[in-house]
CSV table of N, CA, C and O in Angstrom, one decimal:
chain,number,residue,atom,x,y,z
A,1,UNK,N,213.6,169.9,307.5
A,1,UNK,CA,214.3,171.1,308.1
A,1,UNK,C,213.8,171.4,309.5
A,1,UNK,O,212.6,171.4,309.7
A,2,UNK,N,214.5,171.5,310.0
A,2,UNK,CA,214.1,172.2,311.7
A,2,UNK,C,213.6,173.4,311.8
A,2,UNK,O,213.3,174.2,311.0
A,3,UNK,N,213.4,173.4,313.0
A,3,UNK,CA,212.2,174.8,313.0
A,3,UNK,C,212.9,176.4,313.1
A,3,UNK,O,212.7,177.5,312.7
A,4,UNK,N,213.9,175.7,313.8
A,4,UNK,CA,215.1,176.6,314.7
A,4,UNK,C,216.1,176.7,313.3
A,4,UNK,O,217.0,175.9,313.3
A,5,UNK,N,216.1,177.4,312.4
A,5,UNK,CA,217.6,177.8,311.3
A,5,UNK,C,218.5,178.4,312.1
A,5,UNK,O,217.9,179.2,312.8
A,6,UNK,N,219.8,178.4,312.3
A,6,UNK,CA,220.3,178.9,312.9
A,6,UNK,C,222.0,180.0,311.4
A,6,UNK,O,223.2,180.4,311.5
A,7,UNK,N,221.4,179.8,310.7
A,7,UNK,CA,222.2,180.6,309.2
A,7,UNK,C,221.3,181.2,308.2
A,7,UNK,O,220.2,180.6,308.0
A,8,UNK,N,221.4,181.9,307.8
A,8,UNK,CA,221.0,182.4,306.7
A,8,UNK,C,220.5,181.8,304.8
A,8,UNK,O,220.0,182.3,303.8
A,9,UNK,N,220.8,180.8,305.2
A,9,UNK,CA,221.1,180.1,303.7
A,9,UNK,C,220.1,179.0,303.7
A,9,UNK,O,219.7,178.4,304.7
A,10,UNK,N,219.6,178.6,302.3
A,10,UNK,CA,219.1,177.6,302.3
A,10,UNK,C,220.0,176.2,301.7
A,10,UNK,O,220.6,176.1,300.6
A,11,UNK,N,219.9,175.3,302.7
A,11,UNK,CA,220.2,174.3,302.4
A,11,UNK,C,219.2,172.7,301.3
A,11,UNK,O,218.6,171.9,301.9
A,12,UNK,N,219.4,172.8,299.8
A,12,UNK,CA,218.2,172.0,299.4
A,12,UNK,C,218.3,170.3,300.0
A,12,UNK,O,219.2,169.6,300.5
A,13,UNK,N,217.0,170.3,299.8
A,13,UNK,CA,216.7,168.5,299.7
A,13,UNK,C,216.7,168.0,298.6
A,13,UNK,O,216.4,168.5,297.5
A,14,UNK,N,217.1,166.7,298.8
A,14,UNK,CA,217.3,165.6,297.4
A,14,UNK,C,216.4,166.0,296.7
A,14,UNK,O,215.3,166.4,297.2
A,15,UNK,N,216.8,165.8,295.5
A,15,UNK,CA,215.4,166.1,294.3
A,15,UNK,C,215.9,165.0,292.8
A,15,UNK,O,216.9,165.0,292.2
A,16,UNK,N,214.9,164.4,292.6
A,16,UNK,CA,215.0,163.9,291.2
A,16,UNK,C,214.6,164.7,290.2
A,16,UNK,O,214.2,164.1,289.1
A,17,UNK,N,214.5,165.7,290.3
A,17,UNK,CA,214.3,166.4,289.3
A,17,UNK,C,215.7,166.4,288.1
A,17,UNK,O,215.5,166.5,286.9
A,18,UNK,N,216.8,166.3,288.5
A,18,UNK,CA,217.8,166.6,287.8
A,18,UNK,C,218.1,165.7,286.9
A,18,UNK,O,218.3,166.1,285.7
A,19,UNK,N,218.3,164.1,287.4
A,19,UNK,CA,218.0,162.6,287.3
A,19,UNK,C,217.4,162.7,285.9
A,19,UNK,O,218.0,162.5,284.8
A,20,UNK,N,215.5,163.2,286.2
A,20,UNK,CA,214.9,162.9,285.3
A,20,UNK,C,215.3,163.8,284.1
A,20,UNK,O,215.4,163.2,283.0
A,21,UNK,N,215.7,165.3,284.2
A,21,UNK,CA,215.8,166.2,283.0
A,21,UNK,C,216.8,165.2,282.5
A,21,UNK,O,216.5,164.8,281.4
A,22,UNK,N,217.9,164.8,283.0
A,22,UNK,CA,219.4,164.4,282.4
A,22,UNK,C,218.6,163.2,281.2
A,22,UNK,O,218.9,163.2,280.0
A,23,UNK,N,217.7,162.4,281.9
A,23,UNK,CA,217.3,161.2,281.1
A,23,UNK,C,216.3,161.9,280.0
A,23,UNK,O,215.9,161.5,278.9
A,24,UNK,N,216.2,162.8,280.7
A,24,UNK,CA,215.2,163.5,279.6
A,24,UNK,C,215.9,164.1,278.1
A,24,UNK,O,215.5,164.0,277.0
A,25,UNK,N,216.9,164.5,278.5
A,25,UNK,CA,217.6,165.0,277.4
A,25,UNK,C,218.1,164.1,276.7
A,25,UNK,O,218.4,164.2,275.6
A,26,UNK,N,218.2,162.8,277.8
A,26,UNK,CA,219.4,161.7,276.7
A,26,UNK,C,218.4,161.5,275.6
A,26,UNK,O,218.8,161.8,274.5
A,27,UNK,N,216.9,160.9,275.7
A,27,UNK,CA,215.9,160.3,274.9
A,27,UNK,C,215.8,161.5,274.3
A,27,UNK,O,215.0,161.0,273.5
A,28,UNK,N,215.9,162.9,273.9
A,28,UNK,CA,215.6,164.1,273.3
A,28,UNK,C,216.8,163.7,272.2
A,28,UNK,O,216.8,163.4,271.0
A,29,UNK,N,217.4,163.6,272.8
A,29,UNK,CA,218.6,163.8,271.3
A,29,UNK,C,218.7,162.6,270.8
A,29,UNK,O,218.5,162.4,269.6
A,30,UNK,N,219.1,161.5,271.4
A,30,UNK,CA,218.2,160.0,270.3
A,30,UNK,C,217.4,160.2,270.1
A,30,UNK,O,217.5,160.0,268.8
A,31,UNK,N,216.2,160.5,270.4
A,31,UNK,CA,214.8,160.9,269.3
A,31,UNK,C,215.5,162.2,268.1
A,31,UNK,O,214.9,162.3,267.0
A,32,UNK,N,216.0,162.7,268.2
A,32,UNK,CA,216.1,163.6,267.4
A,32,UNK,C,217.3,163.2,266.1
A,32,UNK,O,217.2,163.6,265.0
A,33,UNK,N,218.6,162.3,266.9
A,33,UNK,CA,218.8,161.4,265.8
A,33,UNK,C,218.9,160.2,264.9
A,33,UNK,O,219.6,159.7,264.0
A,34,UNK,N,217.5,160.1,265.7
A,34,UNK,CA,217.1,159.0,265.2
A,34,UNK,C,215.8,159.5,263.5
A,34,UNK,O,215.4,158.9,262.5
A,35,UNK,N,215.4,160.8,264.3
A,35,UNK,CA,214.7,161.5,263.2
A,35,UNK,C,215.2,162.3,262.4
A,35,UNK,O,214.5,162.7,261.5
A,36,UNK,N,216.3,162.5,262.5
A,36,UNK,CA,217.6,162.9,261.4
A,36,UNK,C,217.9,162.4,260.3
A,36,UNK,O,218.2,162.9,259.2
A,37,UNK,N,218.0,161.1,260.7
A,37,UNK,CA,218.0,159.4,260.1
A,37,UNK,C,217.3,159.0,259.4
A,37,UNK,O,217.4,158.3,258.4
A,38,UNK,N,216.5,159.4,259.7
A,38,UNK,CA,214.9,158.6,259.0
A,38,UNK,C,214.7,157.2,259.7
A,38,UNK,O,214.2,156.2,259.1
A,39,UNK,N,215.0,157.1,260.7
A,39,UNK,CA,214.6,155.8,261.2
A,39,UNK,C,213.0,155.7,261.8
A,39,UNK,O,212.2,156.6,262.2
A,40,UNK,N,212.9,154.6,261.6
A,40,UNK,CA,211.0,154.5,262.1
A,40,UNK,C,210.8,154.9,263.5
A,40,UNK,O,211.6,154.7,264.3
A,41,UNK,N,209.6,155.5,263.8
A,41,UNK,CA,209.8,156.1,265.0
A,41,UNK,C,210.9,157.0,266.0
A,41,UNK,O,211.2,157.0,267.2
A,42,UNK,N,211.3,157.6,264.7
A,42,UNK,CA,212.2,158.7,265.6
A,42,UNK,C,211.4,159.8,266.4
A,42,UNK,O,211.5,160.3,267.5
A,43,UNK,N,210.6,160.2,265.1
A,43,UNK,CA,209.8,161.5,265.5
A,43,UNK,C,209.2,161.5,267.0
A,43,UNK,O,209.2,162.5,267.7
A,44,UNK,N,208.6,160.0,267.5
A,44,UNK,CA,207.7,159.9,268.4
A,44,UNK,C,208.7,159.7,269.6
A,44,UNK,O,208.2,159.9,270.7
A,45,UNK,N,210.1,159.2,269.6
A,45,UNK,CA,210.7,159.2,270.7
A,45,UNK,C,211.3,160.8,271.0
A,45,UNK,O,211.6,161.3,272.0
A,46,UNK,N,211.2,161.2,269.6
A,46,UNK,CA,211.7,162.6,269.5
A,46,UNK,C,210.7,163.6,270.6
A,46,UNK,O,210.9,164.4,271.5
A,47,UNK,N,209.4,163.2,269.8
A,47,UNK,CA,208.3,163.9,270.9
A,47,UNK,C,208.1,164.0,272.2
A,47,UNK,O,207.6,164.9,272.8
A,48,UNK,N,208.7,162.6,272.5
A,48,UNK,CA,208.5,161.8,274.2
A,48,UNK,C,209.5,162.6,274.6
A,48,UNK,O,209.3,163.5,275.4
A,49,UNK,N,210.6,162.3,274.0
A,49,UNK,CA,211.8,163.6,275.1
A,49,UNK,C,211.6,164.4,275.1
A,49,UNK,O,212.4,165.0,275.8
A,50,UNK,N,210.8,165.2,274.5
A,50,UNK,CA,210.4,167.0,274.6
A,50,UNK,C,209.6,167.4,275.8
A,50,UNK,O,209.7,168.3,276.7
A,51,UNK,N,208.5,166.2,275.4
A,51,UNK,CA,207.7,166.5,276.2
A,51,UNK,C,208.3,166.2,278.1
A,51,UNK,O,208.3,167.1,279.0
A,52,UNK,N,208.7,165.2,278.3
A,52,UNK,CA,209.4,164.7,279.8
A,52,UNK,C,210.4,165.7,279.8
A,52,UNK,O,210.9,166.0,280.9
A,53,UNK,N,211.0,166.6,278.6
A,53,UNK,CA,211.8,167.8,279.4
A,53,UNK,C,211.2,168.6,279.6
A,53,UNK,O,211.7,169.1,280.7
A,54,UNK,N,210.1,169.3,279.1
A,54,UNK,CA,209.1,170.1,279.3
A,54,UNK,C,208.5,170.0,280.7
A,54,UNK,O,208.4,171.0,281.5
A,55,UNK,N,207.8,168.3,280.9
A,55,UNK,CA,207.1,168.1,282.0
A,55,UNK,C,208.1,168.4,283.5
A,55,UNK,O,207.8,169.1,284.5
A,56,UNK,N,209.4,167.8,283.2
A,56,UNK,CA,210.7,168.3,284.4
A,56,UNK,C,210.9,169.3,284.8
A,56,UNK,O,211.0,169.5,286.1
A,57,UNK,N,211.1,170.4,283.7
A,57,UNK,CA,211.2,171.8,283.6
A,57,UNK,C,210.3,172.5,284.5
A,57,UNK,O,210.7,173.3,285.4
A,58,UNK,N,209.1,172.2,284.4
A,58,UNK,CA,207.7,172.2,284.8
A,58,UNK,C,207.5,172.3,286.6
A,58,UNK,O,207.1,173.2,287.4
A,59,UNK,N,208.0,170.7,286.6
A,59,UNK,CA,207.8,170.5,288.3
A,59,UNK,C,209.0,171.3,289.1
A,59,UNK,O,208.9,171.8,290.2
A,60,UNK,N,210.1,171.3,288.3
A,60,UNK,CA,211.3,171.7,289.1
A,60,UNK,C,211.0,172.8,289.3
A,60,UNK,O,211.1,173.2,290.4
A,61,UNK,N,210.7,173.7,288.4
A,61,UNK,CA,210.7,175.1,289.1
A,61,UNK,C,209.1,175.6,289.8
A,61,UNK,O,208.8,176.8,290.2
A,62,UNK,N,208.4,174.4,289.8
A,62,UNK,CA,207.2,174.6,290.9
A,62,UNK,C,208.1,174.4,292.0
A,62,UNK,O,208.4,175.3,292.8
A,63,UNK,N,208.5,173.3,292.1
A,63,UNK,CA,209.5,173.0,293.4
A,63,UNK,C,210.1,174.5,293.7
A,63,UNK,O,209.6,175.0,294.8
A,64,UNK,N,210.8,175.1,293.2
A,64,UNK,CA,211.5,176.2,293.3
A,64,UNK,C,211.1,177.4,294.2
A,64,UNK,O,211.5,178.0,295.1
A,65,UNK,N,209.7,177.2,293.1
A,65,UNK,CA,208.9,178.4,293.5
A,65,UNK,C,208.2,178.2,294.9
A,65,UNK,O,208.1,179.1,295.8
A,66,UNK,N,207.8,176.9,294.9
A,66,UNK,CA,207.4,176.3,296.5
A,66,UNK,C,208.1,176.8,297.6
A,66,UNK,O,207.6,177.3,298.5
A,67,UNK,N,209.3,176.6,297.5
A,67,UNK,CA,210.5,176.8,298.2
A,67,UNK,C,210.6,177.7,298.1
A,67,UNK,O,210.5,178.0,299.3
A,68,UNK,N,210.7,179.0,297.5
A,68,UNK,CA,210.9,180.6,297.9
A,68,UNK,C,209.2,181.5,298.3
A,68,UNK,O,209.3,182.5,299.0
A,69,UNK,N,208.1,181.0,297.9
A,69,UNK,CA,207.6,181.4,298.5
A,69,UNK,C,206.3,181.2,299.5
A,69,UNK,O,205.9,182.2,300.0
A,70,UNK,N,205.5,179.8,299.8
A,70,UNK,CA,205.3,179.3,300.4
A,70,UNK,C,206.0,178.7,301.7
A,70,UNK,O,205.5,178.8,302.8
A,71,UNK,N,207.5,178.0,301.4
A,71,UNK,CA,208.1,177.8,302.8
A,71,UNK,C,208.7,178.7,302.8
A,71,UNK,O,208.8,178.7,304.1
A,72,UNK,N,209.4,179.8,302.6
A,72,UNK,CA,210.0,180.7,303.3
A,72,UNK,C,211.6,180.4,303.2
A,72,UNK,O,212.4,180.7,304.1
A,73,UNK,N,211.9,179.7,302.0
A,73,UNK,CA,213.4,179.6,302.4
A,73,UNK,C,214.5,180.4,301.7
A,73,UNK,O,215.6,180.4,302.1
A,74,UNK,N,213.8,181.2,300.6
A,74,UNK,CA,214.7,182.1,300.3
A,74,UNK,C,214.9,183.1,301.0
A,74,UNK,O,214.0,183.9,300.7
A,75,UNK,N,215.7,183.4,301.9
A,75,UNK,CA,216.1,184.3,302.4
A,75,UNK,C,216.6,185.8,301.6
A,75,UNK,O,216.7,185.7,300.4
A,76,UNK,N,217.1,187.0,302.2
A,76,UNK,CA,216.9,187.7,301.4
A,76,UNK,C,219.1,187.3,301.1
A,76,UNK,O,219.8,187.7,300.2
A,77,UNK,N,219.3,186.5,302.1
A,77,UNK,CA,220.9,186.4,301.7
A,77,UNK,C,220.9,185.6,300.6
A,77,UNK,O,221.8,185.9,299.8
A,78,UNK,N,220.0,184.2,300.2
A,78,UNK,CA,219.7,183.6,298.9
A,78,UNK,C,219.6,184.0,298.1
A,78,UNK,O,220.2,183.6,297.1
A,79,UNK,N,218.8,185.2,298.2
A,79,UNK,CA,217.9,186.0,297.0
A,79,UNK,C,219.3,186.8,296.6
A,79,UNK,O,219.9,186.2,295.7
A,80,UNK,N,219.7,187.3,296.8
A,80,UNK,CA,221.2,187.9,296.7
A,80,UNK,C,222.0,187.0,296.3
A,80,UNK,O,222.7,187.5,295.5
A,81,UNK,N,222.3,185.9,296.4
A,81,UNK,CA,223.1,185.0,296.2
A,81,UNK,C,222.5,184.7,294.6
A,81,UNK,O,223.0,184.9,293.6
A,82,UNK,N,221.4,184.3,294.7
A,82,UNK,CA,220.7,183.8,293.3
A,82,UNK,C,221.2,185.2,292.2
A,82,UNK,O,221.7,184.9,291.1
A,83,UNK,N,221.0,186.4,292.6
A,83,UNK,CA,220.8,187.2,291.7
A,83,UNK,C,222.6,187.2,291.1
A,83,UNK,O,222.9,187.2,289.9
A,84,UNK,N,223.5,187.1,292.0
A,84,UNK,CA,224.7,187.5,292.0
A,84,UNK,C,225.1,186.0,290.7
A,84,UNK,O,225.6,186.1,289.6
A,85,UNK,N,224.7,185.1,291.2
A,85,UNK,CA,225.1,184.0,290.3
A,85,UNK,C,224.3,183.9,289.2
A,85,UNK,O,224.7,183.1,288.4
A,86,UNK,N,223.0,184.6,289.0
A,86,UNK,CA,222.5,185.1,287.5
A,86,UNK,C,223.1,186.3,286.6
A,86,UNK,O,223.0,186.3,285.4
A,87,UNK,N,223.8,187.5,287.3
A,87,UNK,CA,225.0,188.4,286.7
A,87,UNK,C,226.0,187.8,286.7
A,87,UNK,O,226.7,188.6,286.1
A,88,UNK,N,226.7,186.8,287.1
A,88,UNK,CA,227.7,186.2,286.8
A,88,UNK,C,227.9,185.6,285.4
A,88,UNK,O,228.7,185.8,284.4
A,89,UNK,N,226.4,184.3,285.8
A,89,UNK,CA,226.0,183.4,284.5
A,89,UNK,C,226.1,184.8,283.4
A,89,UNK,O,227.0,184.5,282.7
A,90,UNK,N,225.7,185.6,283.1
A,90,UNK,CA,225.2,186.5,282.1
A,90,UNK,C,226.7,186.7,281.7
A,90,UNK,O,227.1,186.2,280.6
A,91,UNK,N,227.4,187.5,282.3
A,91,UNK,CA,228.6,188.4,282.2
A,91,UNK,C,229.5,187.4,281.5
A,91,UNK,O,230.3,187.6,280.6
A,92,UNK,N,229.2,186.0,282.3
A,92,UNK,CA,230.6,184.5,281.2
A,92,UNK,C,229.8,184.0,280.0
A,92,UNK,O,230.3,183.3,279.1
A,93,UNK,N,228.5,184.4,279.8
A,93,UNK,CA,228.1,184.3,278.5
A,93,UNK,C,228.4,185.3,277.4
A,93,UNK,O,228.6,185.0,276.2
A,94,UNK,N,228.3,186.8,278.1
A,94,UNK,CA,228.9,187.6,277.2
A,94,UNK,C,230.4,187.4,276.8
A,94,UNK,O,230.8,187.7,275.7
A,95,UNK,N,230.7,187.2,277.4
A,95,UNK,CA,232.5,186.9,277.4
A,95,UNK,C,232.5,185.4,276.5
A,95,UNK,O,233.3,185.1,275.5
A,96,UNK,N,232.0,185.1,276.8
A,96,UNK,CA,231.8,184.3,275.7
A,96,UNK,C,231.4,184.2,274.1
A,96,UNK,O,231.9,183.6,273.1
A,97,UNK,N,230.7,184.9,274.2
A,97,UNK,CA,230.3,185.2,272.6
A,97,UNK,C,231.1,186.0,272.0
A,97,UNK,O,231.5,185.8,270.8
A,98,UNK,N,231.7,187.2,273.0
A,98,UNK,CA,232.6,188.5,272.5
A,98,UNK,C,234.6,187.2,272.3
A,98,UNK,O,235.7,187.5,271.8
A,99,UNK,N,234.0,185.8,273.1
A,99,UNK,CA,235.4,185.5,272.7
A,99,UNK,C,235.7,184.6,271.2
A,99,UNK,O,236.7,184.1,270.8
A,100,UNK,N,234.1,184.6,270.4
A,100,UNK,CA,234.3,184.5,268.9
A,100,UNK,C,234.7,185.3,268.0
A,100,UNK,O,235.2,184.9,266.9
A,101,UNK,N,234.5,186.7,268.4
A,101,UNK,CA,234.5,187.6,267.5
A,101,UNK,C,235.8,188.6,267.7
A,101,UNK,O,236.1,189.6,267.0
């Protein structure tokens, strides 16, 4: 990133973080039905994906945190933007559940 921002917004950099969670989940749920199953060694592939989504989980939102508050890139127009798109996420989850009942 340049020194000079000339916007308000953070724009991210590539991250494998996403990559790895996605692969992480795929081995999470073959380990899981594989241990459903009873197949040999499910449990332990089951384990391995927990843990690599855990460890993802882990770095990504160090990355996160890196980025808002050591470099300085959440701005407070981010920070607003994050919040607004966490009352959103919330409000289509309630609507959600209230659309079972």
């Amino acid at each position: 990133m340049s020194s000079i921002q000339k916007h308000p917004y953070h724009l991210v950099d590539p991250s494998p973080w996403p990559l790895v969670s996605a692969i992480s989940c795929l081995v999470t749920a073959v380990g899981a039905a594989m241990y459903f199953h009873s197949y040999q060694n499910g449990n332990l592939i089951l384990l391995l994906g927990l843990i690599m989504l855990i460890s993802s989980m882990c770095v990504w939102w160090r990355d996160v945190i890196r980025e808002a508050t050591f470099n300085g890139y959440h701005t407070k127009t981010v920070q607003l933007g994050l919040r607004y798109g966490m009352i959103l996420f919330i409000t289509s989850e309630v609507m959600f559940f209230f659309a079972f009942f």
